Every structure is written in structure tokens, then in C-alpha cells.
JSON list of C-alpha atoms and ligand atoms in Angstrom, two decimals:
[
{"chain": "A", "resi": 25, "resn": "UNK", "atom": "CA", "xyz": [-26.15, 62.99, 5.47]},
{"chain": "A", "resi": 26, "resn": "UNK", "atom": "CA", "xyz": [-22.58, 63.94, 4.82]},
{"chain": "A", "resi": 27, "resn": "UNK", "atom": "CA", "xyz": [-21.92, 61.52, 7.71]},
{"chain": "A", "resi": 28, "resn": "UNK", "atom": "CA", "xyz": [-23.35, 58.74, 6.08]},
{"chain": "A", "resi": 29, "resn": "UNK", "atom": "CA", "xyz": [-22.03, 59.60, 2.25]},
{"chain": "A", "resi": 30, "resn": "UNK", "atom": "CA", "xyz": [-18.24, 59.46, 3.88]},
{"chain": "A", "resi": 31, "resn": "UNK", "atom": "CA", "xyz": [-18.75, 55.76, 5.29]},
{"chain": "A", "resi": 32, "resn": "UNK", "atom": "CA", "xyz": [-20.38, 54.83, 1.66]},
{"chain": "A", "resi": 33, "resn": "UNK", "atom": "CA", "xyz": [-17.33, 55.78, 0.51]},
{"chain": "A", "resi": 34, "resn": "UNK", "atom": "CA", "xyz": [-15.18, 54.49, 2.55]},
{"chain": "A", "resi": 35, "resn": "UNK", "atom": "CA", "xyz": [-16.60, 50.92, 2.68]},
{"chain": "A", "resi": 36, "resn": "UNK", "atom": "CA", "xyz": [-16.43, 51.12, -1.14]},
{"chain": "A", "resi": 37, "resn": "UNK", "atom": "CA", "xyz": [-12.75, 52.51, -0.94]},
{"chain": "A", "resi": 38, "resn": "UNK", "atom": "CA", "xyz": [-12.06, 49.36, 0.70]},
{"chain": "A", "resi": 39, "resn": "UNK", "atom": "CA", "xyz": [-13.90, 46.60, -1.46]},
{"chain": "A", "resi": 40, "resn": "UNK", "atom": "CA", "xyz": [-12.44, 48.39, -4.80]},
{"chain": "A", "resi": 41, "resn": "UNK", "atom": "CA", "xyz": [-8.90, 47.67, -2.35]},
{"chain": "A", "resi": 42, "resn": "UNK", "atom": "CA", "xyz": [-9.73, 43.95, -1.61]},
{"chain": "A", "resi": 43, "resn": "UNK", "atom": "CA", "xyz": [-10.55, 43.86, -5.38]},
{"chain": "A", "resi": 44, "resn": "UNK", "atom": "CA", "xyz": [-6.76, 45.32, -6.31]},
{"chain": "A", "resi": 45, "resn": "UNK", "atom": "CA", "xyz": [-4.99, 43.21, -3.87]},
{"chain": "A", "resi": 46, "resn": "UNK", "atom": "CA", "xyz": [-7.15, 39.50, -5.11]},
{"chain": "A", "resi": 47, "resn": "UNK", "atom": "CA", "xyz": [-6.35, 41.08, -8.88]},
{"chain": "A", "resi": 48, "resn": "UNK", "atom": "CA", "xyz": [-3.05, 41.06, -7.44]},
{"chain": "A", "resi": 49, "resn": "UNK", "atom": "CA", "xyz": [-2.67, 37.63, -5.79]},
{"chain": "A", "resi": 50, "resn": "UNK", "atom": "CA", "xyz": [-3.77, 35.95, -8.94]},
{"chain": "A", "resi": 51, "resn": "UNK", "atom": "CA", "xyz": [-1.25, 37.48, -11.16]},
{"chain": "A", "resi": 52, "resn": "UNK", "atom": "CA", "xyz": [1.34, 36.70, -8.69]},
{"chain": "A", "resi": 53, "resn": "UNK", "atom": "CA", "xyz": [-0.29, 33.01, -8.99]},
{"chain": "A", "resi": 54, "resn": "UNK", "atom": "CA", "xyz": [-0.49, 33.15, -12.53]},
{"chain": "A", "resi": 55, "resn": "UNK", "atom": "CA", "xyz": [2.98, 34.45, -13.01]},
{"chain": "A", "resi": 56, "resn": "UNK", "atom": "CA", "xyz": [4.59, 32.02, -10.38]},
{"chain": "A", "resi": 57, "resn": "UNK", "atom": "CA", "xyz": [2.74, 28.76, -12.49]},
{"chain": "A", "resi": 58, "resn": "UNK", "atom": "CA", "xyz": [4.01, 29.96, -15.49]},
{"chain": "A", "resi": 59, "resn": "UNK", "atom": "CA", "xyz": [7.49, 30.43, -14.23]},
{"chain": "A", "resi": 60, "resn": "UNK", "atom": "CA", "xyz": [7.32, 26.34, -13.44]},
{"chain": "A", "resi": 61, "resn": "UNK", "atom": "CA", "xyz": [6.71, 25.65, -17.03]},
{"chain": "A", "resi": 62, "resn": "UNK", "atom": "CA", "xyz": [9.86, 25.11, -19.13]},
{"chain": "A", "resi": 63, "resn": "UNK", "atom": "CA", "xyz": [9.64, 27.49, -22.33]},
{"chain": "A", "resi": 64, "resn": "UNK", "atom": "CA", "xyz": [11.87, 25.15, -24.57]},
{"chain": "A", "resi": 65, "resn": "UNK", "atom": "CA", "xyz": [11.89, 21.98, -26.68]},
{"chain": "A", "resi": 66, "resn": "UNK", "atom": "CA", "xyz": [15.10, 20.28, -27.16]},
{"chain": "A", "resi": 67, "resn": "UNK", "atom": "CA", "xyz": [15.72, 17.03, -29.07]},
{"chain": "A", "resi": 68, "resn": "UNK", "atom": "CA", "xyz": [18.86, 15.20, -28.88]},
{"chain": "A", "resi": 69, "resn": "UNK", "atom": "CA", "xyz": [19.49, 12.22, -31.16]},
{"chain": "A", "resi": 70, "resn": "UNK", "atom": "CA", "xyz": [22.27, 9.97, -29.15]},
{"chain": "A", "resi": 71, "resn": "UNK", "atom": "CA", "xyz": [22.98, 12.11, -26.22]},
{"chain": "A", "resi": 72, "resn": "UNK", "atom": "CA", "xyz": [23.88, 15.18, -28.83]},
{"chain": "A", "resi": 73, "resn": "UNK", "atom": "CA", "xyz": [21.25, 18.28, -28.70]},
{"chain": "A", "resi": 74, "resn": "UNK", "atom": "CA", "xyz": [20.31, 18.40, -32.12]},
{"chain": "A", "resi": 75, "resn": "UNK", "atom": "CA", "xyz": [17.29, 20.77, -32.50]},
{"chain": "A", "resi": 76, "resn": "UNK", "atom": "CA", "xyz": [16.34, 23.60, -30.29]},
{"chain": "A", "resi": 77, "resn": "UNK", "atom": "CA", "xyz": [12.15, 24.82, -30.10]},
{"chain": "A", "resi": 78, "resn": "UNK", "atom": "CA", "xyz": [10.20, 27.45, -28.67]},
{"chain": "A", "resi": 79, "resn": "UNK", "atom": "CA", "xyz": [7.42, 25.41, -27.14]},
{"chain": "A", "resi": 80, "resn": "UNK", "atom": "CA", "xyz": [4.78, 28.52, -27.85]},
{"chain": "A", "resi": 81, "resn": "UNK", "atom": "CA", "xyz": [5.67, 27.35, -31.78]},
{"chain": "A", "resi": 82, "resn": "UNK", "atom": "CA", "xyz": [4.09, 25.59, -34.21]},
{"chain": "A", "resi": 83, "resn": "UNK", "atom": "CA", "xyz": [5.89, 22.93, -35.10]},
{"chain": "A", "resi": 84, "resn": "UNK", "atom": "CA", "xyz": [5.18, 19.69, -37.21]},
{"chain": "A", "resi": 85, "resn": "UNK", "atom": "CA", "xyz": [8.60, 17.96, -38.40]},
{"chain": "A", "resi": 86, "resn": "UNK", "atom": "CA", "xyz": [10.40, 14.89, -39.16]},
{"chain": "A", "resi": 87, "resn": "UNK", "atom": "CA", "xyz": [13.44, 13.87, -36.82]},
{"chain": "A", "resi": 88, "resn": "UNK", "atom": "CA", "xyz": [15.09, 11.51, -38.98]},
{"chain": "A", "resi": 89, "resn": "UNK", "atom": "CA", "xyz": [18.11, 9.12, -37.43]},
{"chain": "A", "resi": 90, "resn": "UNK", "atom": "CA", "xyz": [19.73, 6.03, -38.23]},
{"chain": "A", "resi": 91, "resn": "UNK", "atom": "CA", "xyz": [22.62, 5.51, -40.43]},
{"chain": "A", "resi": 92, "resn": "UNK", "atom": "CA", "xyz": [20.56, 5.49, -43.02]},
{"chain": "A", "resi": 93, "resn": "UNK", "atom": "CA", "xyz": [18.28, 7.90, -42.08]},
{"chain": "A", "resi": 94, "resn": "UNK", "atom": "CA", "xyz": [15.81, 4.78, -41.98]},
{"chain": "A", "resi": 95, "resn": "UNK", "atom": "CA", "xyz": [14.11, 5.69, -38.62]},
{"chain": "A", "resi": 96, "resn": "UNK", "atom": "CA", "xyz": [11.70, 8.69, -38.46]},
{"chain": "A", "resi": 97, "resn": "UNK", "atom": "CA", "xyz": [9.77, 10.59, -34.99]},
{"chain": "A", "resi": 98, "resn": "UNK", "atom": "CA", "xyz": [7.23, 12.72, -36.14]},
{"chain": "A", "resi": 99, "resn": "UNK", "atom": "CA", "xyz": [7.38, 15.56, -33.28]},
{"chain": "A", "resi": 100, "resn": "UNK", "atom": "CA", "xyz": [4.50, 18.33, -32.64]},
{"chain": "A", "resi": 101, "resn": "UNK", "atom": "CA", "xyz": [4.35, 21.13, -30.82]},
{"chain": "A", "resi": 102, "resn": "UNK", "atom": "CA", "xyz": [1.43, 22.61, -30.43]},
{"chain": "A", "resi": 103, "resn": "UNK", "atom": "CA", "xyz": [-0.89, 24.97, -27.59]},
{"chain": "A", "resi": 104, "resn": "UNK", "atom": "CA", "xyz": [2.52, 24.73, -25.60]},
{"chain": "A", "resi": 105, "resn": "UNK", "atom": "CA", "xyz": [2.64, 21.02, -25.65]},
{"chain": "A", "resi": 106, "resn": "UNK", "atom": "CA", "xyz": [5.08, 18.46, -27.28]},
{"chain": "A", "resi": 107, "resn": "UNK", "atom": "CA", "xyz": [4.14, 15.25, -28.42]},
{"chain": "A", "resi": 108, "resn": "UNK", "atom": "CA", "xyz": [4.85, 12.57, -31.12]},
{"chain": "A", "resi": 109, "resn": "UNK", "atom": "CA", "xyz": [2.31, 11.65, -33.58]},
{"chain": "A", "resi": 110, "resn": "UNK", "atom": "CA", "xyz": [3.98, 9.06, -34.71]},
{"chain": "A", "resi": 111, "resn": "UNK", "atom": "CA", "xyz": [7.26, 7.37, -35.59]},
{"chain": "A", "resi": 112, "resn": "UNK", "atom": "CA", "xyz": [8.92, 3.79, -36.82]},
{"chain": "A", "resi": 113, "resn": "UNK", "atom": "CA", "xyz": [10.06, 2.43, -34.23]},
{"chain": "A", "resi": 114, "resn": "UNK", "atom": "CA", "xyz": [9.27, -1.29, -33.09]},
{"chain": "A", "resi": 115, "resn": "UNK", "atom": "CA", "xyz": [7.45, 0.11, -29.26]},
{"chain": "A", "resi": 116, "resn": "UNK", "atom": "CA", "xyz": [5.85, 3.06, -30.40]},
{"chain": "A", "resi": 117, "resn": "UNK", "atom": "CA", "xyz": [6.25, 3.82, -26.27]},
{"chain": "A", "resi": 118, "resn": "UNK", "atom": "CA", "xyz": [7.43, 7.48, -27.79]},
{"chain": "A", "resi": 119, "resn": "UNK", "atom": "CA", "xyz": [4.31, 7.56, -29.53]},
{"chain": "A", "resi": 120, "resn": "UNK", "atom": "CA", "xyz": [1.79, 6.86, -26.50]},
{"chain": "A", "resi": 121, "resn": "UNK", "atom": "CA", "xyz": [3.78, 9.08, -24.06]},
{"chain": "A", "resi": 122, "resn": "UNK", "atom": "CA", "xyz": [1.26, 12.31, -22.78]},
{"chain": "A", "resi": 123, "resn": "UNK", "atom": "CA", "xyz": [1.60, 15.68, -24.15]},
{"chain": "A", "resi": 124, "resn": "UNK", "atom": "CA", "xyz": [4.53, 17.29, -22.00]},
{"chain": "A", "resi": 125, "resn": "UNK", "atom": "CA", "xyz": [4.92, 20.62, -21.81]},
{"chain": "A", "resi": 126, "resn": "UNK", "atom": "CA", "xyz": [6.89, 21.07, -17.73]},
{"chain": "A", "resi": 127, "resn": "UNK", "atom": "CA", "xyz": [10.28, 21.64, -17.14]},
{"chain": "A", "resi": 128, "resn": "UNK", "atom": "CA", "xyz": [12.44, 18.51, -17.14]},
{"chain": "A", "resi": 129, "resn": "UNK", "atom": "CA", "xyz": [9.32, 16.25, -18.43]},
{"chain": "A", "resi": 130, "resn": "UNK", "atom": "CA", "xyz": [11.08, 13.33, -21.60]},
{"chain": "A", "resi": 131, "resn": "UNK", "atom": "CA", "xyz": [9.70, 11.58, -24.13]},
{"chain": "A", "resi": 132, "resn": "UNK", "atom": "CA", "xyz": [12.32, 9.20, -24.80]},
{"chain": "A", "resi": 133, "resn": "UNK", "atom": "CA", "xyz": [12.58, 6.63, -27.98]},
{"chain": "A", "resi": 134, "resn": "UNK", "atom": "CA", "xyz": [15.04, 4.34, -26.97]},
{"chain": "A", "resi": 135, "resn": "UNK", "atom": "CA", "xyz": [15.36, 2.26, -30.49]},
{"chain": "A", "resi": 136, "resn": "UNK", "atom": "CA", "xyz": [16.03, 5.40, -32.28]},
{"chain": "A", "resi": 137, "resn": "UNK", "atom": "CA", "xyz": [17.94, 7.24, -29.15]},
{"chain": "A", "resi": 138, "resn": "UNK", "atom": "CA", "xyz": [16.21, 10.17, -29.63]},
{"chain": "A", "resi": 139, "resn": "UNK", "atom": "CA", "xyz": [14.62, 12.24, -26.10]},
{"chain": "A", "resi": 140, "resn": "UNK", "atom": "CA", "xyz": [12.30, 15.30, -26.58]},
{"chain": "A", "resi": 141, "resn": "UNK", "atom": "CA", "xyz": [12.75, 17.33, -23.29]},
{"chain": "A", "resi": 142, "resn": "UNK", "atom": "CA", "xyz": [11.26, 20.36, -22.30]},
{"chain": "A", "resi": 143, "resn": "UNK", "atom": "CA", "xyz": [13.95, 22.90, -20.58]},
{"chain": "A", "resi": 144, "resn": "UNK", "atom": "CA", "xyz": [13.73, 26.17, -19.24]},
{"chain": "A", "resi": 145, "resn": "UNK", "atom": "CA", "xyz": [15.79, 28.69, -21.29]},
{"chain": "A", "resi": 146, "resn": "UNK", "atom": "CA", "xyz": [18.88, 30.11, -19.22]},
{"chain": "B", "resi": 13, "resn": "LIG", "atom": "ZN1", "xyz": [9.75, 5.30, -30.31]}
]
């Protein structure tokens, strides 16, 4: 009886232990994934960093260039994603350019020189 209670035990002991160690692996996966995303949104307007984000903000704003200020990007950030929603130049390529949110990933707006880059804070 006591026999038998002992390897209960111990075959529990070591499920509850396989448990830990998958709880384990996951974070480590979780943690490592997370690591590869870049944490920052930076916009530079003609080469020049201009504007600095936290890409877990929300953010909804103009960036307005030209010598006149006459060109606008609307940029989001949202759910750790950057995007623009819309802006006035000719292309719109800016515009239909995917949600980025990984380190290094652009969205570049070449009539208005203005690139939204995600970066990984140093
Ligand atoms: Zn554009």
C-alpha cells in the first residue's frame, strides 16, 4: 500500500516537473519572439529623425512636411503596429504599405521624404 502510494507520487512528481519545464520553454519562446520585435517608432522627414514613439502607444498624428507645410502623413500606432491611414501624396504607396511593427521594417513616402521605421531601443 505504502509501496504503491510512493510511485503515485512519484509519477505525479514528475508530470507536475514536465509541466514546469514546458511552462518554462514557452516563456523562454515567448520572451525570445518578443526580443525580435523592435519597441520603437521613429519618423524622419529628409534623412533627419524627427519624432521618436513607443510602439505600445497610442498614437494618431499629423506629420506635416513641405516648405509649406502643404504635404501631410497621417501615422497610427496602434496594438503595437504602425501604419498610415492616410496622407497627400500623389502614390499613396505609404498609405497601402502593411501594418509593421519588426525591427528594421519602413514605410517609406518618397514624395514627401518621410520613412516610419520601427527600431529597437539601445
Ligand atoms: Zn506617400
Amino acid at each position: 500500500m505504502l509501496k504503491s502510494d510512493g510511485l503515485k507520487k512519484g509519477k505525479n512528481d514528475l508530470i507536475l516537473v514536465g509541466i514546469i519545464l514546458s511552462l518554462s520553454l514557452v516563456g523562454f519562446l515567448i520572451f525570445k519572439l518578443t526580443m525580435k520585435d523592435g519597441n520603437r517608432i521613429s519618423v524622419s522627414i529628409n534623412g533627419e529623425e524627427k519624432y521618436s514613439y513607443s510602439i505600445t502607444d497610442n498614437v494618431e498624428t499629423d506629420i506635416i512636411t513641405g516648405d509649406n507645410g502643404e504635404n501631410k502623413n497621417v501615422l497610427i500606432i496602434k496594438d503595437g503596429k504602425a501604419y498610415i491611414k492616410g496622407a497627400t501624396c500623389p502614390d499613396k504607396i505609404c498609405v497601402g504599405h502593411r501594418p509593421i511593427s519588426k525591427d528594421g521594417e519602413t514605410i517609406v513616402c518618397l514624395p514627401h521624404k518621410v520613412v516610419v521605421s520601427v527600431t529597437e531601443e539601445k
